[in-house]
Amino acid sequence: MSRAELSSLQARRIVEARLGREPQDMLEVAVALEAWAGVHAGEALERGRELMATAPTAPRSSAGRLPGTTAQRGVAVEALSFVIAVVAIACWAAPLSDRLGPRAVEQALILALPTTLTLQWGLASRYLSRPEGLAHLGRRPLLLVLGAAALVAVPAAALGRAGALAGLLTLTWTGGTIVIRRHWALAYAAMVLVASAAMVAGLPATNVLSLTAALTTLGVAVALKARIAPTGHPPGRWGRAAVAAAIGAGVGILLVVDRSVDWSLGSIPAIALIPSSLASFWGGHHLWKFQEAIPQALSGVAVSDRSARGLHRRPLRVLAGAVTRVVGLTTALSVLLVVGADELGMHTTGRTVLVGFGLVALATLFAGLLESVGRGRWAIVALAAGVAGEVLAQQLTEVSSVAGGGLILGASITVLLAMPVAVAMLCRPATTLATALGIR
Amino acid sequence: MRRERSDRAPVGGRAPRPNRTRILLTTEGTYPYAMGGVTSWCDLLVRRLVDFDWQVLPVIAAHGRPPLYDLPDHARELTPIELWSEHLPHGGPLGAAERRAGVELPAMLVRGLIAWDGDAGALLEALLWCRRHPAGVRRTFRSRHAWRRFRAALEEVLDERVSQAGTPPRVDLVEASLLYQSLYWVARTAAVETPETDVLLVTAAGWAAVPALVHKALHDTPMILTEHGVYVREAYLAGTRTGNSPGARFIATRLARGLACAAYAAADVVSPVTAANALWEQGLGVHPDKIHVVHNGLPAPLEATPPPGTRTVVSVGRIDPLKDVHTMLHAAREALRHVPDATFLHFGPVTAGEESYGRSCRALHEQLGLGERFRFMGRTTESMSVVRAADVVLMTSISEALPMSILEAMGAGRPVVSTGVGGVRDVVKGCGVIAPPGDAHALAMGVVTLLRRPDLAGALGRRGHRRLARIYNDVACVSGYRELIRAAAVGRRPIPRSAVADRIAA
């Protein structure tokens, strides 16, 4: 079709009918005329120039959106399984202490907690938080087997029975994270419950733990085998995983540095972790929404609109909601725990430890937020300062005389350093979206 | 296994040998990672042009899948540039002066690529900065100051009032941040080191051109840009069918236009596969002297076989809005009213990401009551043999360059009924029926005429067969590119007229 056969009005009508709106520019006119009216390219381009050479129209408003984030599935089941697993594992402390001695158990826990958290954070960053992360992890079976063996053998060689116990605990907890990521949380919780029952019933605790670690490792092998397939999503970056692992290590060290928290006193310290762990889980789950809250706050706000106010409210509300959940649930569950312990006449290492664990949960929340926006190094700095403060606090009698005093001081330092950075980032949602969330 | 190197280390194949012309072939989402027309064309050139040493640099979205093609001995694949991956480039820290200069980088890119009359010189300067400071790109883009300057530059661009360009929409902060991220990846692509080469062969006027135009600016290496479709046109067509916001559409099309214009400006030769596309390239500012058409080609066809006489109409192509399968279904319904015993067979899968369009085609098929008279046959790897089983070959695309399915129909001696888009008119000259795009009635009448007049269909098919052997054969295609590359490598520039298969007159 030639230009002469098509009047300007016809051309405009064809273009607008096909597009369902006014054309954006001359090239869009040309494309529409060529594709749907059979106009030759040269003539379509010329007609495009003609049609656009009219009075400029008012700019159209626009509201962008980001692809939706993937919903977290089975959170309730995971939370329930987590509680069951923590309670059950807390029940292991007494039988293990009876068998190996309280000193060995304490040493084991002091080693196992930071190691597990290091591995969990590192694995989550590189593999477990990725759509096809399990498949990528499963592609290195030899490395996994060697790693699992080293987790037990190295500490056992260094620390003897305590080291071996630490290795088995690390294997069980870290493997549990992988199994839970495979959505087999209930199966994992059931296995841990059975193991606890066996220990309480008087079966040799170390044998039961060895079997549990072996079964968990087997579960990991099956979980990874079942997912090996060609993937479309690469794993995370090693550098980022290392930063995440360092954050995990920082949180773990923060938990175990304070000598006034006695991990050898039966199940009490482990049970004391439950309120803050659960609250951390809930708060973290809520905080995930900030990734949607930021674009929602910015959608429809023109680049040129310098007068737009209150863009930070929605993301800050999400953060406040997460903090409220952590503080509220920790407080509520801690009160329940204290009342319950008093009723049962159980010995505790001090109620202030619960405060310390609650603050660690808060520190973890902020560290996690900073890591997720690619500012993990800030989190490491805050955690390092917190650990340093905790170590120094051991020298101060006023602080060290309070159970968990060092923990409270260290975690408070971390929160005080990490929180302003996190809040500042959310107060500048456009900058954060463009420079931090988009460019990892 | 997935490679995780960030340098341009070769993945496989032999290193270039001395005294042989080295070609750096840059591809975008095609060879050797995806099937399709451009991939087949690349493979043909790489395999047949054995007198050159090939280095293939693919630009792909990060997916971790292995390549689909093994390269021959005289070719090697470089580590692909993976867009939107998490891998970081190597490099040391920036000095204070470099940091200050780097802060302007996103603003320079937005002015160079998104503005209607972008500053090509400033754009090139920005891309060269990226190549010189690969590790600085990420640091720069993560800086608040760079984002602030970017916003100011984007506001300037949005305030432009050029009549041809229409009025830019009020781009919002989400869209601006997405553009910022896309420009980050343009910068990352520019930052990638390229190996020594004698000729740059770029297969699309988009992302694939970025490393090449930086290389050219640094080493003055001759650059040949081949286009199968027209990058800008395809971006605009994609924009018309997505439900994107005005701002997102504006950004996607302007970025495509900016990349294409930069590629056109840097290229010494622009080589479309059809003269029809050259009109677009001229319209986008390419000087006619730069444009040299080299047609696609098929291997010398076997003797034309007589049509089966079963009143079978075959179409080959993806199920995609660009192929306008809806019009095909309407045309089939109308043709079946006149020739009730005809059978329509469509071969081709649904394009990834166009599943909803695929479902709409099925629904329309149902609604039109076509039943077994029109069958979706799925993917085929034997397109020549399915075309041989046809009496007529049908194509209803709204955008094409030089479609292989039409060349295959001609190779089999089958007449073609097609929409007259892109280079189709030039190819199907005297050997088929052309109808306007979207005109189901005209297409149906073409099909009906050829089914009812087997003598005419046979004559047109034989003419197509002869025409293919004469013009659109692979020998001519390969030798056309050989001459183009040799001329570029030896004389650097300009390319002598004798080296080209066809030329667009000014």
PDB file of C-alpha atoms in Angstrom, chain A residues 19 21 24-28 30-31 34-38 40-42 45 49 52-53 56-66 126 130 231-238 240 295 298-306 311 373-375 428 430-431 433-436 438-440, chain B residues 2 4 62-65 86-88 116 138 141-144 147 151-152 154-155 158 161 163-178 180-181 184 232-233 236-237 239-240 243 245-250 253-254 257 276 279-280 283-284 398 421-422 425 437:
ATOM      1  CA  LEU A  19      -2.408   0.401  19.543  1.00  0.00           C
ATOM      2  CA  ARG A  21      -3.981   4.632  22.343  1.00  0.00           C
ATOM      3  CA  GLN A  24       4.387   7.217  21.360  1.00  0.00           C
ATOM      4  CA  ASP A  25       6.484   8.557  18.510  1.00  0.00           C
ATOM      5  CA  MET A  26       7.021   8.425  14.750  1.00  0.00           C
ATOM      6  CA  LEU A  27       8.687   5.026  14.910  1.00  0.00           C
ATOM      7  CA  GLU A  28       5.677   3.498  16.578  1.00  0.00           C
ATOM      8  CA  ALA A  30       5.729   3.496  11.214  1.00  0.00           C
ATOM      9  CA  VAL A  31       5.821   0.086  12.851  1.00  0.00           C
ATOM     10  CA  GLU A  34       3.954  -1.388   8.188  1.00  0.00           C
ATOM     11  CA  ALA A  35       2.752  -4.303  10.291  1.00  0.00           C
ATOM     12  CA  TRP A  36      -0.994  -3.809  10.075  1.00  0.00           C
ATOM     13  CA  ALA A  37      -1.623  -1.686   7.009  1.00  0.00           C
ATOM     14  CA  GLY A  38       1.037  -3.098   4.720  1.00  0.00           C
ATOM     15  CA  HIS A  40       6.159   0.106   2.794  1.00  0.00           C
ATOM     16  CA  ALA A  41       8.822   0.873   5.366  1.00  0.00           C
ATOM     17  CA  GLY A  42      10.090   4.090   3.774  1.00  0.00           C
ATOM     18  CA  LEU A  45       8.499   6.231   8.342  1.00  0.00           C
ATOM     19  CA  ARG A  49       7.030  11.968  10.804  1.00  0.00           C
ATOM     20  CA  MET A  52       3.721  13.297  14.871  1.00  0.00           C
ATOM     21  CA  ALA A  53       4.351  16.808  13.608  1.00  0.00           C
ATOM     22  CA  PRO A  56       2.594  18.249  21.404  1.00  0.00           C
ATOM     23  CA  THR A  57       0.228  16.451  23.727  1.00  0.00           C
ATOM     24  CA  ALA A  58       0.402  16.513  27.505  1.00  0.00           C
ATOM     25  CA  PRO A  59       2.713  13.880  28.965  1.00  0.00           C
ATOM     26  CA  ARG A  60       0.933  10.707  30.015  1.00  0.00           C
ATOM     27  CA  SER A  61       1.307   9.615  33.574  1.00  0.00           C
ATOM     28  CA  SER A  62       2.854   6.241  34.175  1.00  0.00           C
ATOM     29  CA  ALA A  63       2.984   3.796  37.048  1.00  0.00           C
ATOM     30  CA  GLY A  64       5.729   1.207  36.822  1.00  0.00           C
ATOM     31  CA  ARG A  65       5.786  -2.078  38.621  1.00  0.00           C
ATOM     32  CA  LEU A  66       8.390  -4.685  39.333  1.00  0.00           C
ATOM     33  CA  ARG A 126      24.483 -18.889  47.561  1.00  0.00           C
ATOM     34  CA  ARG A 130      17.784 -19.254  44.984  1.00  0.00           C
ATOM     35  CA  THR A 231      18.418 -24.983  35.642  1.00  0.00           C
ATOM     36  CA  GLY A 232      17.648 -21.521  34.473  1.00  0.00           C
ATOM     37  CA  HIS A 233      18.818 -19.691  37.568  1.00  0.00           C
ATOM     38  CA  PRO A 234      22.435 -19.471  38.593  1.00  0.00           C
ATOM     39  CA  PRO A 235      23.553 -19.724  42.210  1.00  0.00           C
ATOM     40  CA  GLY A 236      24.538 -16.628  44.171  1.00  0.00           C
ATOM     41  CA  ARG A 237      27.963 -15.061  44.093  1.00  0.00           C
ATOM     42  CA  TRP A 238      30.719 -16.571  46.259  1.00  0.00           C
ATOM     43  CA  ARG A 240      28.200 -12.411  48.685  1.00  0.00           C
ATOM     44  CA  PRO A 295       8.272  -0.190  44.612  1.00  0.00           C
ATOM     45  CA  LEU A 298       7.412   4.746  44.386  1.00  0.00           C
ATOM     46  CA  SER A 299       4.975   3.580  41.733  1.00  0.00           C
ATOM     47  CA  GLY A 300       3.302   6.516  40.002  1.00  0.00           C
ATOM     48  CA  VAL A 301       5.631   9.126  41.522  1.00  0.00           C
ATOM     49  CA  ALA A 302       7.138  10.986  38.585  1.00  0.00           C
ATOM     50  CA  VAL A 303      10.924  11.343  38.404  1.00  0.00           C
ATOM     51  CA  SER A 304      10.456  15.079  38.164  1.00  0.00           C
ATOM     52  CA  ASP A 305       8.210  15.238  41.219  1.00  0.00           C
ATOM     53  CA  ARG A 306      10.604  16.646  43.794  1.00  0.00           C
ATOM     54  CA  LEU A 311       7.713   7.902  50.210  1.00  0.00           C
ATOM     55  CA  VAL A 373      20.158  -4.900  50.136  1.00  0.00           C
ATOM     56  CA  GLY A 374      23.794  -5.679  49.424  1.00  0.00           C
ATOM     57  CA  ARG A 375      25.171  -3.742  52.383  1.00  0.00           C
ATOM     58  CA  ARG A 428      15.571   6.870  50.635  1.00  0.00           C
ATOM     59  CA  ALA A 430      14.191   5.384  45.321  1.00  0.00           C
ATOM     60  CA  THR A 431      17.936   5.426  45.874  1.00  0.00           C
ATOM     61  CA  LEU A 433      15.717   0.495  44.881  1.00  0.00           C
ATOM     62  CA  ALA A 434      18.015   1.765  42.134  1.00  0.00           C
ATOM     63  CA  THR A 435      21.436   1.442  43.702  1.00  0.00           C
ATOM     64  CA  ALA A 436      21.136  -1.344  46.257  1.00  0.00           C
ATOM     65  CA  GLY A 438      18.798  -3.512  41.685  1.00  0.00           C
ATOM     66  CA  ILE A 439      22.562  -3.657  41.603  1.00  0.00           C
ATOM     67  CA  ARG A 440      23.863  -6.471  43.768  1.00  0.00           C
TER      68      ARG A 440
ATOM     69  CA  ARG B   2      28.461 -23.769  34.214  1.00  0.00           C
ATOM     70  CA  GLU B   4      32.067 -18.840  36.358  1.00  0.00           C
ATOM     71  CA  ALA B  62      22.251 -15.525  32.797  1.00  0.00           C
ATOM     72  CA  HIS B  63      20.724 -19.000  32.656  1.00  0.00           C
ATOM     73  CA  GLY B  64      23.490 -21.490  33.328  1.00  0.00           C
ATOM     74  CA  ARG B  65      22.583 -23.715  30.391  1.00  0.00           C
ATOM     75  CA  GLU B  86      25.761 -11.664  39.964  1.00  0.00           C
ATOM     76  CA  HIS B  87      29.324 -12.080  38.777  1.00  0.00           C
ATOM     77  CA  LEU B  88      31.577  -9.118  39.288  1.00  0.00           C
ATOM     78  CA  TRP B 116      16.043  11.418  20.897  1.00  0.00           C
ATOM     79  CA  ARG B 138      29.445  -1.303  39.952  1.00  0.00           C
ATOM     80  CA  PHE B 141      26.187   2.713  39.923  1.00  0.00           C
ATOM     81  CA  ARG B 142      25.800   1.937  43.609  1.00  0.00           C
ATOM     82  CA  SER B 143      26.626   5.512  44.504  1.00  0.00           C
ATOM     83  CA  ARG B 144      23.887   7.906  45.633  1.00  0.00           C
ATOM     84  CA  TRP B 147      21.759   8.129  40.977  1.00  0.00           C
ATOM     85  CA  ARG B 151      17.716  11.516  37.766  1.00  0.00           C
ATOM     86  CA  ALA B 152      18.589  15.040  36.719  1.00  0.00           C
ATOM     87  CA  LEU B 154      16.596  11.759  32.853  1.00  0.00           C
ATOM     88  CA  GLU B 155      14.455  14.773  33.687  1.00  0.00           C
ATOM     89  CA  LEU B 158      11.873  13.772  29.509  1.00  0.00           C
ATOM     90  CA  ARG B 161      10.118  18.314  22.922  1.00  0.00           C
ATOM     91  CA  SER B 163       7.905  16.691  17.203  1.00  0.00           C
ATOM     92  CA  GLN B 164       8.879  13.278  15.765  1.00  0.00           C
ATOM     93  CA  ALA B 165       9.556  11.968  19.213  1.00  0.00           C
ATOM     94  CA  GLY B 166       6.137  12.740  20.635  1.00  0.00           C
ATOM     95  CA  THR B 167       5.753  13.809  24.230  1.00  0.00           C
ATOM     96  CA  PRO B 168       7.645  11.544  26.646  1.00  0.00           C
ATOM     97  CA  PRO B 169       5.479  10.120  29.439  1.00  0.00           C
ATOM     98  CA  ARG B 170       5.906  10.992  33.121  1.00  0.00           C
ATOM     99  CA  VAL B 171       8.311   8.177  33.899  1.00  0.00           C
ATOM    100  CA  ASP B 172       7.980   7.209  37.538  1.00  0.00           C
ATOM    101  CA  LEU B 173      10.654   6.283  40.044  1.00  0.00           C
ATOM    102  CA  VAL B 174      10.184   2.533  39.632  1.00  0.00           C
ATOM    103  CA  GLU B 175      10.652   2.786  35.871  1.00  0.00           C
ATOM    104  CA  ALA B 176      13.594   5.128  36.357  1.00  0.00           C
ATOM    105  CA  SER B 177      15.268   2.639  38.652  1.00  0.00           C
ATOM    106  CA  LEU B 178      14.704  -0.132  36.118  1.00  0.00           C
ATOM    107  CA  TYR B 180      19.181   2.723  35.795  1.00  0.00           C
ATOM    108  CA  GLN B 181      19.711  -1.002  36.177  1.00  0.00           C
ATOM    109  CA  TYR B 184      24.285  -0.554  34.518  1.00  0.00           C
ATOM    110  CA  VAL B 232      14.375  -1.148  16.675  1.00  0.00           C
ATOM    111  CA  ARG B 233      11.294  -2.302  14.813  1.00  0.00           C
ATOM    112  CA  TYR B 236       8.582  -1.343  19.085  1.00  0.00           C
ATOM    113  CA  LEU B 237       6.487  -4.317  18.006  1.00  0.00           C
ATOM    114  CA  GLY B 239       6.120  -2.719  23.022  1.00  0.00           C
ATOM    115  CA  THR B 240       2.801  -2.675  21.216  1.00  0.00           C
ATOM    116  CA  GLY B 243       0.712  -4.485  28.652  1.00  0.00           C
ATOM    117  CA  SER B 245       3.030   1.135  31.367  1.00  0.00           C
ATOM    118  CA  PRO B 246       3.793   4.104  29.083  1.00  0.00           C
ATOM    119  CA  GLY B 247       7.017   4.732  30.966  1.00  0.00           C
ATOM    120  CA  ALA B 248       8.233   1.142  30.676  1.00  0.00           C
ATOM    121  CA  ARG B 249       7.392   1.108  26.964  1.00  0.00           C
ATOM    122  CA  PHE B 250       9.158   4.420  26.445  1.00  0.00           C
ATOM    123  CA  THR B 253      11.949   1.374  22.922  1.00  0.00           C
ATOM    124  CA  ARG B 254      14.246   4.351  23.500  1.00  0.00           C
ATOM    125  CA  ARG B 257      16.781   2.860  19.530  1.00  0.00           C
ATOM    126  CA  ALA B 276      13.276  -3.818   2.743  1.00  0.00           C
ATOM    127  CA  LEU B 279      14.780   1.373   4.355  1.00  0.00           C
ATOM    128  CA  TRP B 280      14.430   1.186   8.117  1.00  0.00           C
ATOM    129  CA  GLY B 283      15.277   5.943   8.293  1.00  0.00           C
ATOM    130  CA  LEU B 284      17.295   5.530  11.462  1.00  0.00           C
ATOM    131  CA  ILE B 398       3.261  -8.954  10.541  1.00  0.00           C
ATOM    132  CA  VAL B 421       6.072  -7.679   5.068  1.00  0.00           C
ATOM    133  CA  GLY B 422       9.804  -7.012   5.268  1.00  0.00           C
ATOM    134  CA  ARG B 425       7.774  -8.998  -1.394  1.00  0.00           C
ATOM    135  CA  PRO B 437      -0.812  -8.075   6.708  1.00  0.00           C
TER     136      PRO B 437
END
